[in-house]
Amino acid sequence: MLDSLIGFLDLLGVAVFAATGSLVASRKEMDIIGFGLMATFTGIGGGTLRDVILDRPVFWMTDPLYLVVCLTVAVLVFVFAHRIQKRFIWLLWGDAIGLVAFSVMGAEIALKSGAGPLQAVTLGIITATFGGLARDLVAGEVPLPLRQEIYVTAALLGGGLYVSLAALGYPKVYIALISIAAGFALRGGAIAFGWVLPRYKNRAGRPY
Amino acid sequence: MLDSLIGFLDLLGVAVFAATGSLVASRKEMDIIGFGLMATFTGIGGGTLRDVILDRPVFWMTDPLYLVVCLTVAVLVFVFAHRIQKRFIWLLWGDAIGLVAFSVMGAEIALKSGAGPLQAVTLGIITATFGGLARDLVAGEVPLPLRQEIYVTAALLGGGLYVSLAALGYPKVYIALISIAAGFALRGGAIAFGWVLPRYKNRAGRPY
Amino acid sequence: MLDSLIGFLDLLGVAVFAATGSLVASRKEMDIIGFGLMATFTGIGGGTLRDVILDRPVFWMTDPLYLVVCLTVAVLVFVFAHRIQKRFIWLLWGDAIGLVAFSVMGAEIALKSGAGPLQAVTLGIITATFGGLARDLVAGEVPLPLRQEIYVTAALLGGGLYVSLAALGYPKVYIALISIAAGFALRGGAIAFGWVLPRYKNRAGRPY
């Protein structure tokens, strides 16, 4: 039950991030191969780094389904992007689901691999943000995880809540759903109402 | 026979990519250490990522020859770059050889490590493009693999043809040479005649 | 004795690089989560890449102390950065200590893992520079390791001296201290007197 939930979150997150990579490719007016590239490393980048750090087999090496999903999404966006763009707000919400799903799923995989709680939360955040970070760096844009109103914070909430409640021994399927709901509510509030955390304000003239 | 062909392609690709890294260093007017850095991570970057994903020993850890090649190329370019630059067109063709050689060699190493066919083609593309991607990101330029007329497509053709023909059981030395020839012809046509794939055209006003 | 010296250098380097990541976050006026992110991957980035290439357990997975240090530094800089910035020159010297400590410590860890001398020096440089490289790329700045007057050269001197003297069989604690002193003197001279290596000068009109 937990395994199938995790598997579902995994595929959902890969597909949603692949879609954001493809949309950036459409913004840069790339060809179909560029779409495939951007979709693939945005979709699988975070989980790849997580697995390499955990020294477990990289998830897409053992099952080609993930690559198939990324490439399919790339083709669909290449063909239908002008329609999807009009629905950009839907994508922003999908991205929010992916962000939170990846952070909880990444933390669970890290715990299962024997990571400590602080490391598990960190790996959840890496899983959730690295693909988008690479996407934006390659595209020459300010990385979304650093630019946005509350974003990484939602991944921190999702993964942190999951790891905390798991340490207390609650059944994992329920706390996964609760953690995803909490993280999603926070990120959703940020999208809907522009929630931000207080930013550092420079007082000195020219810092650093 | 296959092993010595792969070994030759490997060194050739490392040397050629090290040369492109050094040329970017010359464009940025770096010092000799900067040349060595750019040459090294452009030359060994793609293969390093491939080996880390495959969880096999990183190729340059077991044989210092690769580092020696990168550093030698860096010194040669530092001293002779003003002559090489006049022969830039030769380098573009050398880069094409490296791109295709790495994509076939990367796919073969992945197959030998037990990767599935789709994963092997993906790892061939990673081997062929990651060094150049890192080179251009670090230098603050639009990455060549995303910018150029047909480029990644040639790596896809080389690696894809190799994996397909290998699955049909043909002798690997011959299909390696055929795949390299096909990928090189495609990339060569792109250099010579400016071949491009159709690009995505934005129809909506402001995408993403 | 060597182990506790290495352990101390390790923590010192992580803390100092975390501080530089946090200062860049302050320059970009990020929120506290952005500070934590920048501090963490600047602090642990170089050692993570080293451990992944060596295929040994990633150092911060086995001991949460490193993450705690990064997050603590991030909070301190968030609260006190306006004071630290006035002492920027102190930070530049701290960064010099971190750079040289990481290069010697990274080389020693590589040697202990069975790497050859050239590879050990390379891994020392990777340990010393990758965190700062990632920090500057993510922040959209010209990477310090490529921009600065003598910088990577000091890491090369520190790691190279250490590996050379270790090969001659001298006691490691002493040569670690000597190598750090030599590298620090070189980097210090560069900070104090603006030492540079001769840069490549373009002679042709438009290179590459």
PDB file of N, CA and C in Angstrom, chain C residues 10-22 36-48 59-60 66-67 69-70 102 105 127 130-132 135:
ATOM      1  N   ASP C  10      38.005  19.535   8.048  1.00  0.00           N
ATOM      2  CA  ASP C  10      36.763  19.229   7.369  1.00  0.00           C
ATOM      3  C   ASP C  10      35.640  20.148   7.863  1.00  0.00           C
ATOM      4  N   LEU C  11      35.449  20.172   9.167  1.00  0.00           N
ATOM      5  CA  LEU C  11      34.392  20.995   9.754  1.00  0.00           C
ATOM      6  C   LEU C  11      34.653  22.469   9.509  1.00  0.00           C
ATOM      7  N   LEU C  12      35.912  22.879   9.658  1.00  0.00           N
ATOM      8  CA  LEU C  12      36.273  24.271   9.420  1.00  0.00           C
ATOM      9  C   LEU C  12      35.929  24.682   7.991  1.00  0.00           C
ATOM     10  N   GLY C  13      36.323  23.831   7.027  1.00  0.00           N
ATOM     11  CA  GLY C  13      36.045  24.131   5.628  1.00  0.00           C
ATOM     12  C   GLY C  13      34.554  24.212   5.349  1.00  0.00           C
ATOM     13  N   VAL C  14      33.790  23.252   5.881  1.00  0.00           N
ATOM     14  CA  VAL C  14      32.344  23.255   5.681  1.00  0.00           C
ATOM     15  C   VAL C  14      31.740  24.550   6.237  1.00  0.00           C
ATOM     16  N   ALA C  15      32.154  24.921   7.449  1.00  0.00           N
ATOM     17  CA  ALA C  15      31.597  26.123   8.081  1.00  0.00           C
ATOM     18  C   ALA C  15      31.927  27.375   7.272  1.00  0.00           C
ATOM     19  N   VAL C  16      33.168  27.483   6.819  1.00  0.00           N
ATOM     20  CA  VAL C  16      33.593  28.670   6.090  1.00  0.00           C
ATOM     21  C   VAL C  16      32.885  28.780   4.741  1.00  0.00           C
ATOM     22  N   PHE C  17      32.774  27.657   4.039  1.00  0.00           N
ATOM     23  CA  PHE C  17      32.083  27.705   2.750  1.00  0.00           C
ATOM     24  C   PHE C  17      30.585  27.953   2.950  1.00  0.00           C
ATOM     25  N   ALA C  18      30.007  27.370   4.010  1.00  0.00           N
ATOM     26  CA  ALA C  18      28.605  27.662   4.314  1.00  0.00           C
ATOM     27  C   ALA C  18      28.413  29.158   4.540  1.00  0.00           C
ATOM     28  N   ALA C  19      29.388  29.788   5.184  1.00  0.00           N
ATOM     29  CA  ALA C  19      29.293  31.233   5.416  1.00  0.00           C
ATOM     30  C   ALA C  19      29.336  32.009   4.096  1.00  0.00           C
ATOM     31  N   THR C  20      30.186  31.576   3.156  1.00  0.00           N
ATOM     32  CA  THR C  20      30.225  32.302   1.874  1.00  0.00           C
ATOM     33  C   THR C  20      28.915  32.108   1.109  1.00  0.00           C
ATOM     34  N   GLY C  21      28.338  30.893   1.171  1.00  0.00           N
ATOM     35  CA  GLY C  21      27.043  30.662   0.536  1.00  0.00           C
ATOM     36  C   GLY C  21      25.966  31.548   1.141  1.00  0.00           C
ATOM     37  N   SER C  22      25.979  31.673   2.470  1.00  0.00           N
ATOM     38  CA  SER C  22      24.990  32.519   3.148  1.00  0.00           C
ATOM     39  C   SER C  22      25.180  33.978   2.766  1.00  0.00           C
ATOM     40  N   GLY C  36      19.587  28.792   4.074  1.00  0.00           N
ATOM     41  CA  GLY C  36      19.899  27.411   4.432  1.00  0.00           C
ATOM     42  C   GLY C  36      20.329  26.591   3.229  1.00  0.00           C
ATOM     43  N   LEU C  37      19.612  26.767   2.116  1.00  0.00           N
ATOM     44  CA  LEU C  37      19.956  26.051   0.884  1.00  0.00           C
ATOM     45  C   LEU C  37      21.352  26.410   0.393  1.00  0.00           C
ATOM     46  N   MET C  38      21.598  27.715   0.254  1.00  0.00           N
ATOM     47  CA  MET C  38      22.894  28.164  -0.284  1.00  0.00           C
ATOM     48  C   MET C  38      24.033  27.738   0.641  1.00  0.00           C
ATOM     49  N   ALA C  39      23.832  27.882   1.959  1.00  0.00           N
ATOM     50  CA  ALA C  39      24.863  27.476   2.914  1.00  0.00           C
ATOM     51  C   ALA C  39      25.154  25.984   2.779  1.00  0.00           C
ATOM     52  N   THR C  40      24.091  25.183   2.678  1.00  0.00           N
ATOM     53  CA  THR C  40      24.270  23.736   2.685  1.00  0.00           C
ATOM     54  C   THR C  40      24.993  23.251   1.439  1.00  0.00           C
ATOM     55  N   PHE C  41      24.526  23.670   0.250  1.00  0.00           N
ATOM     56  CA  PHE C  41      25.213  23.061  -0.891  1.00  0.00           C
ATOM     57  C   PHE C  41      26.566  23.690  -1.169  1.00  0.00           C
ATOM     58  N   THR C  42      26.802  24.911  -0.704  1.00  0.00           N
ATOM     59  CA  THR C  42      28.164  25.440  -0.806  1.00  0.00           C
ATOM     60  C   THR C  42      29.087  24.699   0.176  1.00  0.00           C
ATOM     61  N   GLY C  43      28.571  24.434   1.382  1.00  0.00           N
ATOM     62  CA  GLY C  43      29.392  23.788   2.407  1.00  0.00           C
ATOM     63  C   GLY C  43      29.710  22.331   2.104  1.00  0.00           C
ATOM     64  N   ILE C  44      28.712  21.582   1.616  1.00  0.00           N
ATOM     65  CA  ILE C  44      28.925  20.139   1.456  1.00  0.00           C
ATOM     66  C   ILE C  44      29.093  19.708   0.001  1.00  0.00           C
ATOM     67  N   GLY C  45      28.953  20.645  -0.956  1.00  0.00           N
ATOM     68  CA  GLY C  45      28.971  20.276  -2.376  1.00  0.00           C
ATOM     69  C   GLY C  45      30.265  19.613  -2.819  1.00  0.00           C
ATOM     70  N   GLY C  46      31.407  20.217  -2.477  1.00  0.00           N
ATOM     71  CA  GLY C  46      32.684  19.684  -2.941  1.00  0.00           C
ATOM     72  C   GLY C  46      32.963  18.297  -2.388  1.00  0.00           C
ATOM     73  N   GLY C  47      32.742  18.110  -1.083  1.00  0.00           N
ATOM     74  CA  GLY C  47      32.993  16.805  -0.473  1.00  0.00           C
ATOM     75  C   GLY C  47      32.023  15.744  -0.977  1.00  0.00           C
ATOM     76  N   THR C  48      30.796  16.164  -1.304  1.00  0.00           N
ATOM     77  CA  THR C  48      29.823  15.206  -1.838  1.00  0.00           C
ATOM     78  C   THR C  48      30.288  14.668  -3.180  1.00  0.00           C
ATOM     79  N   PHE C  59      29.999  11.901   3.047  1.00  0.00           N
ATOM     80  CA  PHE C  59      30.417  12.170   4.428  1.00  0.00           C
ATOM     81  C   PHE C  59      29.302  12.686   5.330  1.00  0.00           C
ATOM     82  N   TRP C  60      28.369  13.473   4.783  1.00  0.00           N
ATOM     83  CA  TRP C  60      27.330  14.033   5.650  1.00  0.00           C
ATOM     84  C   TRP C  60      26.171  13.063   5.863  1.00  0.00           C
ATOM     85  N   TYR C  66      27.481  17.870  10.049  1.00  0.00           N
ATOM     86  CA  TYR C  66      27.809  18.781   8.950  1.00  0.00           C
ATOM     87  C   TYR C  66      26.591  19.604   8.535  1.00  0.00           C
ATOM     88  N   LEU C  67      25.428  18.950   8.449  1.00  0.00           N
ATOM     89  CA  LEU C  67      24.212  19.686   8.098  1.00  0.00           C
ATOM     90  C   LEU C  67      23.864  20.688   9.187  1.00  0.00           C
ATOM     91  N   VAL C  69      25.927  22.184  11.178  1.00  0.00           N
ATOM     92  CA  VAL C  69      26.856  23.316  11.051  1.00  0.00           C
ATOM     93  C   VAL C  69      26.398  24.271   9.952  1.00  0.00           C
ATOM     94  N   CYS C  70      26.036  23.718   8.787  1.00  0.00           N
ATOM     95  CA  CYS C  70      25.612  24.570   7.666  1.00  0.00           C
ATOM     96  C   CYS C  70      24.384  25.395   8.045  1.00  0.00           C
ATOM     97  N   PHE C 102      40.440  22.168   2.502  1.00  0.00           N
ATOM     98  CA  PHE C 102      39.696  21.188   1.701  1.00  0.00           C
ATOM     99  C   PHE C 102      40.599  20.496   0.683  1.00  0.00           C
ATOM    100  N   MET C 105      42.790  18.004   2.680  1.00  0.00           N
ATOM    101  CA  MET C 105      41.933  16.977   3.266  1.00  0.00           C
ATOM    102  C   MET C 105      41.333  16.093   2.174  1.00  0.00           C
ATOM    103  N   THR C 127      37.220  18.957  -4.300  1.00  0.00           N
ATOM    104  CA  THR C 127      36.675  19.197  -2.962  1.00  0.00           C
ATOM    105  C   THR C 127      36.718  20.690  -2.618  1.00  0.00           C
ATOM    106  N   PHE C 130      34.373  22.886  -5.885  1.00  0.00           N
ATOM    107  CA  PHE C 130      33.064  22.613  -6.468  1.00  0.00           C
ATOM    108  C   PHE C 130      31.924  23.331  -5.745  1.00  0.00           C
ATOM    109  N   GLY C 131      32.009  23.403  -4.402  1.00  0.00           N
ATOM    110  CA  GLY C 131      30.960  24.113  -3.663  1.00  0.00           C
ATOM    111  C   GLY C 131      30.851  25.566  -4.090  1.00  0.00           C
ATOM    112  N   GLY C 132      31.985  26.233  -4.197  1.00  0.00           N
ATOM    113  CA  GLY C 132      31.979  27.634  -4.609  1.00  0.00           C
ATOM    114  C   GLY C 132      31.521  27.819  -6.049  1.00  0.00           C
ATOM    115  N   ARG C 135      27.770  27.421  -5.999  1.00  0.00           N
ATOM    116  CA  ARG C 135      27.221  28.629  -5.370  1.00  0.00           C
ATOM    117  C   ARG C 135      27.124  29.774  -6.380  1.00  0.00           C
TER     118      ARG C 135
END
